[in-house]
């Protein structure tokens, strides 16, 4: 049995029903017999659908297909079908043929156009998807559609995840309730190049497709593009958001809705890091005093992706010299003699040298916490950024050394 991450939330959250969306799951045996590995979401006619996808040069057939369909006509309804166990990536023409067959079969069962069916696949790369196993489950899936099975849907898309990831916010806009739910999968092969995982968000708000698309792209840069587990970007990353409009509340240019969606996305992004393969520590990396935002990000990701930093965190070693190293190698402008570093509340270094108030005992004690905050001020400007990562342990090697077997 998979050991659940020590950083996992206590429970999967209670997700309110989103009117206009139903879910179903099945065990298709895509890779493992008896494992729930297919999720279907049926979306009511007239919904708005937006998406953000990986920019990998080797992205999967399902990603390419979804990119083509975003912005299309959803007036007759839409659907999302996800399988785990096989990424259907780097499978040549066979990959697109699998996507086409799945989309046609889902469209037939739900009486919607194939152009309104979105698919995602996650798992092993380079193996042809046994799509007939998936289409053989469609009668079962369509017969069991329900608005109340979102946790089951979140579990069905897991691969090396140790817990299902869900988040929700209910807002009151103009006196009317508006709900936003989301669930995600992601544990390894996580680095910011869009969504870094599979994420599905549903809301009963009403909003135009161009507005939702712009909002989703902007918020992705504040959330999913600010996390990293291992600096590797998947071929299959996808974030799809469906707004059913059934609440009747128009949220175009509504700041409260934007903030609510951002909170759901950031919650899910943090959960992905908390489930990083082998992770025992959740690390917030904050960079201030940068020349510009691009430099702040370079430094933050240099720290967050450094194997030396991440293993020091795993070993609870307050080795602040590794932070100095990561700043220096980033390529960003920094003033060595004005550089400052904090471990949580402890000022470790200032003006290019260890702080007189700092003690190794204080740093070592702080590093024993499960959630850590490292801040670095570069001393050359006012720009800043924050990213999130986890430690690097033997568990990561154990999971990935025999992933296919």
Coordinates of C-alpha atoms in Angstrom, one line a residue:
X1 CA 0.0 0.0 0.0
X2 CA 1.3 3.5 -0.9
X3 CA 2.5 5.4 2.1
X4 CA 0.6 8.7 2.2
X5 CA 2.8 11.9 2.2
X6 CA 3.4 13.2 5.7
X7 CA 2.4 16.7 4.3
X8 CA -1.0 15.5 3.1
X9 CA -4.2 17.3 4.3
X10 CA -6.2 15.4 6.9
X11 CA -9.1 14.9 4.6
X12 CA -10.3 15.4 1.1
X13 CA -12.4 18.6 1.2
X14 CA -16.2 18.7 1.0
X15 CA -16.8 19.9 -2.6
X16 CA -20.3 21.4 -3.2
X17 CA -22.2 20.2 -6.2
X18 CA -21.7 22.3 -9.3
X19 CA -24.9 22.4 -11.2
X20 CA -24.3 21.4 -14.8
X21 CA -21.5 19.0 -14.2
X22 CA -21.6 15.2 -13.5
X23 CA -18.9 12.7 -12.9
X24 CA -18.3 9.0 -13.2
X25 CA -15.3 6.7 -12.8
X26 CA -14.4 3.1 -13.9
X27 CA -11.7 0.5 -13.8
X28 CA -10.6 0.0 -17.4
X29 CA -7.3 -1.8 -16.6
X30 CA -5.3 0.6 -18.7
X31 CA -2.1 -0.4 -16.8
X32 CA -3.2 -2.1 -13.5
X33 CA -6.1 -4.6 -13.3
X34 CA -8.8 -3.5 -10.8
X35 CA -7.5 0.0 -10.3
X36 CA -9.9 2.9 -10.9
X37 CA -8.2 4.6 -13.8
X38 CA -10.8 6.5 -16.0
X39 CA -12.8 9.6 -15.1
X40 CA -15.6 11.1 -17.2
X41 CA -17.0 14.6 -16.6
X42 CA -20.2 15.5 -18.6
X43 CA -20.8 19.3 -18.9
X44 CA -24.1 20.8 -19.6
X45 CA -24.8 22.7 -22.9
X46 CA -23.7 26.4 -23.1
X47 CA -20.7 26.1 -20.7
X48 CA -17.6 28.1 -21.2
X49 CA -14.4 26.1 -21.3
X50 CA -10.8 27.5 -21.1
X51 CA -7.5 25.7 -20.9
X52 CA -3.8 26.2 -20.4
X53 CA -1.4 23.5 -21.5
X54 CA 2.3 22.5 -21.4
X55 CA 4.7 24.1 -23.8
X56 CA 6.8 20.9 -24.0
X57 CA 8.1 20.2 -27.5
X58 CA 7.1 16.6 -27.0
X59 CA 3.6 17.1 -25.7
X60 CA 1.1 14.3 -25.9
X61 CA -1.6 13.8 -28.6
X62 CA -4.4 14.6 -26.1
X63 CA -2.7 18.0 -25.3
X64 CA -2.4 18.9 -28.9
X65 CA -6.1 17.9 -29.5
X66 CA -7.3 20.0 -26.5
X67 CA -5.4 23.0 -27.7
X68 CA -7.2 22.9 -31.0
X69 CA -10.6 22.6 -29.4
X70 CA -10.3 25.4 -26.8
X71 CA -12.6 28.3 -27.8
X72 CA -14.9 26.1 -29.9
X73 CA -18.7 25.7 -29.8
X74 CA -19.9 24.1 -26.6
X75 CA -23.6 24.9 -27.1
X76 CA -24.6 21.3 -27.2
X77 CA -22.6 20.3 -24.2
X78 CA -19.0 19.1 -23.5
X79 CA -17.1 16.4 -21.8
X80 CA -13.7 15.6 -20.3
X81 CA -12.3 12.1 -20.2
X82 CA -9.1 11.3 -18.3
X83 CA -7.2 8.1 -18.0
X84 CA -4.2 7.3 -15.7
X85 CA -1.6 4.6 -16.3
X86 CA -0.6 5.6 -19.8
X87 CA 0.3 9.1 -21.0
X88 CA -0.3 8.4 -24.7
X89 CA 2.7 10.5 -25.4
X90 CA 5.5 9.9 -27.9
X91 CA 3.2 7.4 -29.6
X92 CA 3.2 8.9 -33.1
X93 CA 0.1 8.6 -35.3
X94 CA -1.2 5.9 -33.0
X95 CA -1.6 8.5 -30.3
X96 CA -3.8 10.8 -32.3
X97 CA -5.8 7.8 -33.5
X98 CA -6.5 6.8 -29.9
X99 CA -7.7 10.3 -29.1
X100 CA -9.9 10.4 -32.1
X101 CA -11.6 7.1 -31.2
X102 CA -12.1 8.0 -27.6
X103 CA -13.6 11.4 -28.6
X104 CA -15.9 9.9 -31.1
X105 CA -17.1 7.2 -28.7
X106 CA -17.8 9.8 -25.9
X107 CA -19.5 12.1 -28.3
X108 CA -21.8 9.2 -29.4
X109 CA -22.8 8.3 -25.9
X110 CA -23.4 11.8 -24.7
X111 CA -24.9 13.1 -28.0
X112 CA -22.4 15.9 -28.3
X113 CA -19.9 16.9 -31.1
X114 CA -16.5 15.2 -30.9
X115 CA -15.1 18.7 -31.1
X116 CA -16.5 19.3 -27.6
X117 CA -14.7 16.3 -26.0
X118 CA -11.5 16.9 -24.2
X119 CA -9.1 14.1 -23.2
X120 CA -6.1 13.8 -20.9
X121 CA -3.8 10.9 -20.3
X122 CA -1.2 10.5 -17.6
X123 CA 1.3 7.7 -16.9
X124 CA 4.0 5.9 -18.8
X125 CA 5.4 7.7 -21.9
X126 CA 6.1 5.9 -25.1
X127 CA 3.5 3.1 -24.9
X128 CA 0.5 2.9 -27.2
X129 CA -2.7 3.6 -25.3
X130 CA -5.1 0.6 -25.2
X131 CA -8.0 2.9 -25.9
X132 CA -10.5 0.1 -26.5
X133 CA -10.3 -0.7 -22.8
X134 CA -11.4 2.9 -22.2
X135 CA -14.2 2.9 -24.7
X136 CA -15.5 -0.4 -23.5
X137 CA -16.2 1.3 -20.2
X138 CA -18.3 4.2 -21.6
X139 CA -21.7 2.5 -21.1
X140 CA -20.8 2.0 -17.5
X141 CA -19.5 5.6 -17.2
X142 CA -22.5 7.3 -18.8
X143 CA -24.9 5.2 -16.8
X144 CA -23.3 6.2 -13.5
X145 CA -22.9 9.9 -14.0
X146 CA -23.6 11.9 -10.8
X147 CA -22.8 15.4 -9.6
X148 CA -21.7 14.1 -6.2
X149 CA -18.7 11.8 -7.0
X150 CA -15.9 14.4 -7.3
X151 CA -13.6 12.7 -4.8
X152 CA -13.9 9.5 -6.8
X153 CA -13.0 11.5 -9.9
X154 CA -9.9 13.0 -8.2
X155 CA -8.8 9.5 -7.2
X156 CA -9.2 8.1 -10.7
X157 CA -6.6 10.4 -12.2
X158 CA -3.8 9.6 -9.7
X159 CA -0.5 8.0 -10.7
X160 CA 2.3 8.2 -8.2
X161 CA 0.1 10.5 -6.1
X162 CA -0.4 9.4 -2.5
X163 CA -3.6 11.3 -1.9
X164 CA -6.3 12.9 -4.0
X165 CA -6.2 16.7 -4.3
X166 CA -9.2 18.9 -4.1
X167 CA -10.1 22.5 -3.3
X168 CA -13.2 24.6 -3.2
X169 CA -14.4 28.1 -2.5
X170 CA -18.0 29.4 -2.3
X171 CA -18.4 33.1 -2.8
X172 CA -21.4 35.5 -2.5
X173 CA -21.4 37.9 -5.5
X174 CA -24.2 40.4 -5.7
X175 CA -26.0 38.4 -3.0
X176 CA -25.9 35.1 -4.9
X177 CA -23.7 32.1 -4.1
X178 CA -21.1 31.1 -6.7
X179 CA -19.1 27.9 -6.2
X180 CA -15.6 27.0 -7.6
X181 CA -14.3 23.4 -7.2
X182 CA -11.1 21.8 -8.5
X183 CA -9.2 18.6 -8.3
X184 CA -5.7 17.8 -9.5
X185 CA -3.1 15.1 -9.9
X186 CA 0.6 15.6 -9.7
X187 CA 3.5 14.3 -7.7
X188 CA 6.6 14.0 -9.9
X189 CA 7.8 15.4 -13.2
X190 CA 6.7 18.8 -11.8
X191 CA 8.3 22.0 -13.0
X192 CA 6.7 25.3 -14.1
X193 CA 6.0 25.4 -17.8
X194 CA 2.3 26.0 -17.5
X195 CA 0.2 23.7 -15.3
X196 CA 2.8 21.0 -14.4
X197 CA 0.1 18.5 -13.7
X198 CA -3.5 17.6 -14.6
X199 CA -6.0 20.0 -13.1
X200 CA -9.8 20.3 -13.6
X201 CA -11.8 23.2 -12.2
X202 CA -15.5 23.7 -12.4
X203 CA -17.7 26.7 -11.4
X204 CA -21.3 27.7 -11.8
X205 CA -20.3 31.2 -12.6
X206 CA -21.2 32.8 -16.0
X207 CA -18.3 34.3 -18.0
X208 CA -17.3 34.6 -21.6
X209 CA -14.6 32.2 -23.0
X210 CA -12.1 35.0 -23.9
X211 CA -12.4 36.5 -20.4
X212 CA -12.1 33.1 -18.7
X213 CA -9.1 32.2 -20.9
X214 CA -7.3 35.4 -20.0
X215 CA -8.0 35.0 -16.3
X216 CA -6.9 31.4 -16.3
X217 CA -3.6 32.2 -18.0
X218 CA -2.8 35.1 -15.7
X219 CA -3.6 33.0 -12.6
X220 CA -1.6 30.1 -13.8
X221 CA 1.5 32.3 -13.8
X222 CA 0.8 33.1 -10.1
X223 CA 0.1 29.5 -9.0
X224 CA 1.0 26.4 -11.0
X225 CA 3.9 28.1 -12.7
X226 CA 5.4 28.9 -9.3
X227 CA 5.9 25.3 -8.1
X228 CA 8.5 22.8 -8.7
X229 CA 9.2 19.3 -7.3
X230 CA 12.1 18.1 -9.5
X231 CA 12.5 20.6 -12.4
X232 CA 11.1 18.2 -14.9
X233 CA 8.2 19.2 -17.2
X234 CA 5.6 16.6 -18.2
X235 CA 4.5 15.9 -21.8
X236 CA 0.9 15.9 -20.6
X237 CA 0.3 18.9 -18.5
X238 CA -3.2 20.3 -18.8
X239 CA -5.4 22.7 -16.9
X240 CA -9.1 22.8 -18.0
X241 CA -11.7 25.1 -16.4
X242 CA -15.4 24.8 -17.2
X243 CA -17.9 27.5 -16.2
X244 CA -21.5 26.2 -16.5
X245 CA -23.2 29.6 -15.9
X246 CA -26.0 27.9 -14.0
X247 CA -25.8 30.3 -11.1
X248 CA -26.8 33.1 -13.4
X249 CA -24.1 35.3 -11.8
X250 CA -21.9 37.1 -14.4
X251 CA -18.3 37.3 -13.0
X252 CA -16.7 39.2 -15.9
X253 CA -14.1 41.6 -14.5
X254 CA -15.2 40.6 -11.0
X255 CA -12.3 40.8 -8.5
X256 CA -13.9 38.6 -5.9
X257 CA -14.3 35.8 -8.4
X258 CA -10.8 36.2 -9.6
X259 CA -9.4 36.0 -6.1
X260 CA -11.6 32.9 -5.4
X261 CA -10.3 31.2 -8.5
X262 CA -6.8 32.1 -7.6
X263 CA -7.2 30.6 -4.1
X264 CA -8.5 27.3 -5.5
X265 CA -5.6 27.1 -7.9
X266 CA -3.0 28.0 -5.3
X267 CA -4.4 25.5 -2.9
X268 CA -4.2 22.7 -5.5
X269 CA -0.7 23.8 -6.5
X270 CA 0.5 23.6 -2.9
X271 CA -1.0 20.2 -2.5
X272 CA 0.9 19.0 -5.5
X273 CA 4.2 20.1 -3.9
X274 CA 3.1 18.6 -0.6
X275 CA 2.7 15.3 -2.4
X276 CA 6.1 15.6 -4.2
X277 CA 7.5 12.2 -4.6
X278 CA 9.3 11.3 -1.4
X279 CA 8.7 14.7 0.1
X280 CA 8.9 15.4 3.8
X281 CA 9.2 19.2 3.8
X282 CA 7.2 21.9 2.2
X283 CA 9.4 24.9 1.3
X284 CA 8.4 28.5 0.5
X285 CA 11.2 30.4 -1.3
X286 CA 10.8 34.2 -1.3
X287 CA 13.2 36.5 -3.2
X288 CA 13.1 40.2 -2.7
X289 CA 15.3 43.1 -3.7
X290 CA 15.7 42.0 -7.2
X291 CA 16.4 44.2 -10.2
X292 CA 13.2 43.1 -11.9
X293 CA 10.6 40.3 -11.7
X294 CA 12.4 38.1 -14.2
X295 CA 15.6 38.1 -12.1
X296 CA 13.6 37.5 -8.9
X297 CA 12.1 34.4 -10.6
X298 CA 15.5 33.2 -11.8
X299 CA 16.9 33.2 -8.3
X300 CA 13.8 31.7 -6.7
X301 CA 13.8 28.8 -9.1
X302 CA 17.5 28.4 -8.9
X303 CA 17.1 27.9 -5.1
X304 CA 14.0 25.8 -5.4
X305 CA 15.5 23.4 -8.0
X306 CA 18.9 23.1 -6.5
X307 CA 19.6 19.4 -5.5
X308 CA 22.1 20.7 -2.9
X309 CA 19.5 23.0 -1.3
X310 CA 16.8 20.4 -1.4
X311 CA 18.9 17.7 0.1
X312 CA 20.1 20.0 2.8
X313 CA 16.4 20.7 3.6
X314 CA 15.8 17.0 3.7
X315 CA 18.6 16.5 6.1
X316 CA 17.5 19.5 8.3
X317 CA 20.9 21.1 7.7
X318 CA 20.8 24.9 7.8
X319 CA 23.5 25.1 5.1
X320 CA 23.0 28.7 4.1
X321 CA 26.1 28.6 1.9
X322 CA 24.0 26.6 -0.6
X323 CA 21.6 29.5 -0.9
X324 CA 24.5 31.8 -1.7
X325 CA 25.6 29.2 -4.4
X326 CA 22.1 29.1 -5.9
X327 CA 21.9 32.9 -6.1
X328 CA 25.3 33.1 -7.7
X329 CA 24.6 30.5 -10.4
X330 CA 21.2 31.9 -11.4
X331 CA 22.5 34.5 -13.8
X332 CA 20.4 37.2 -12.1
X333 CA 21.9 40.5 -10.9
X334 CA 22.8 40.4 -7.2
X335 CA 25.1 42.4 -4.9
X336 CA 27.3 39.9 -3.0
X337 CA 28.0 42.5 -0.3
X338 CA 24.4 43.5 0.2
X339 CA 22.9 39.9 0.1
X340 CA 20.7 38.9 3.0
X341 CA 19.2 35.5 3.9
X342 CA 16.6 34.4 6.4
X343 CA 15.5 31.0 7.6
X344 CA 12.0 31.7 8.8
X345 CA 12.3 34.5 11.4
X346 CA 16.1 34.0 11.7
X347 CA 18.4 36.5 9.9
X348 CA 21.2 34.2 8.8
X349 CA 23.3 36.5 6.7
X350 CA 23.4 40.2 5.9
X351 CA 25.7 42.5 4.0
X352 CA 27.5 39.6 2.4
X353 CA 28.4 37.9 5.6
X354 CA 26.9 35.8 8.4
X355 CA 24.7 37.9 10.7
X356 CA 26.2 38.5 14.2
X357 CA 22.9 37.5 15.8
X358 CA 22.7 34.1 14.0
X359 CA 23.5 30.8 15.7
X360 CA 23.8 27.4 14.1
X361 CA 21.6 26.0 16.8
X362 CA 18.7 28.4 15.9
X363 CA 19.0 27.4 12.3
X364 CA 19.1 23.7 13.0
X365 CA 16.1 23.9 15.3
X366 CA 14.1 25.8 12.6
X367 CA 15.0 23.3 9.9
X368 CA 13.2 20.5 11.8
X369 CA 9.8 22.0 11.0
X370 CA 7.7 20.4 8.2
X371 CA 6.9 23.7 6.6
X372 CA 9.9 26.1 6.0
X373 CA 10.4 29.6 4.6
X374 CA 13.6 30.8 3.1
X375 CA 13.9 34.4 2.1
X376 CA 16.8 36.0 0.1
X377 CA 17.2 39.8 -0.5
X378 CA 19.4 40.5 -3.5
X379 CA 20.0 44.1 -2.5
X380 CA 19.8 45.6 -6.0
X381 CA 16.1 46.6 -6.6
X382 CA 12.5 46.3 -5.4
X383 CA 11.1 43.3 -7.4
X384 CA 10.1 40.2 -5.7
X385 CA 8.5 36.8 -6.2
X386 CA 7.6 33.6 -4.3
X387 CA 7.8 30.0 -5.4
X388 CA 7.1 26.7 -3.6
X389 CA 9.0 23.4 -3.6
X390 CA 9.8 20.3 -1.5
X391 CA 12.8 18.5 -0.3
X392 CA 14.7 15.8 -2.2
X393 CA 14.9 12.5 -0.3
X394 CA 15.7 8.8 -0.9
X395 CA 12.0 8.3 -1.5
X396 CA 12.2 10.2 -4.8
X397 CA 14.8 7.8 -6.1
X398 CA 13.0 4.8 -4.9
X399 CA 9.8 5.9 -6.7
X400 CA 11.4 6.8 -10.0
X401 CA 14.1 4.1 -10.2
X402 CA 11.4 1.4 -10.9
X403 CA 8.5 3.6 -12.1
X404 CA 7.7 1.4 -15.2
X405 CA 7.9 -1.9 -13.3

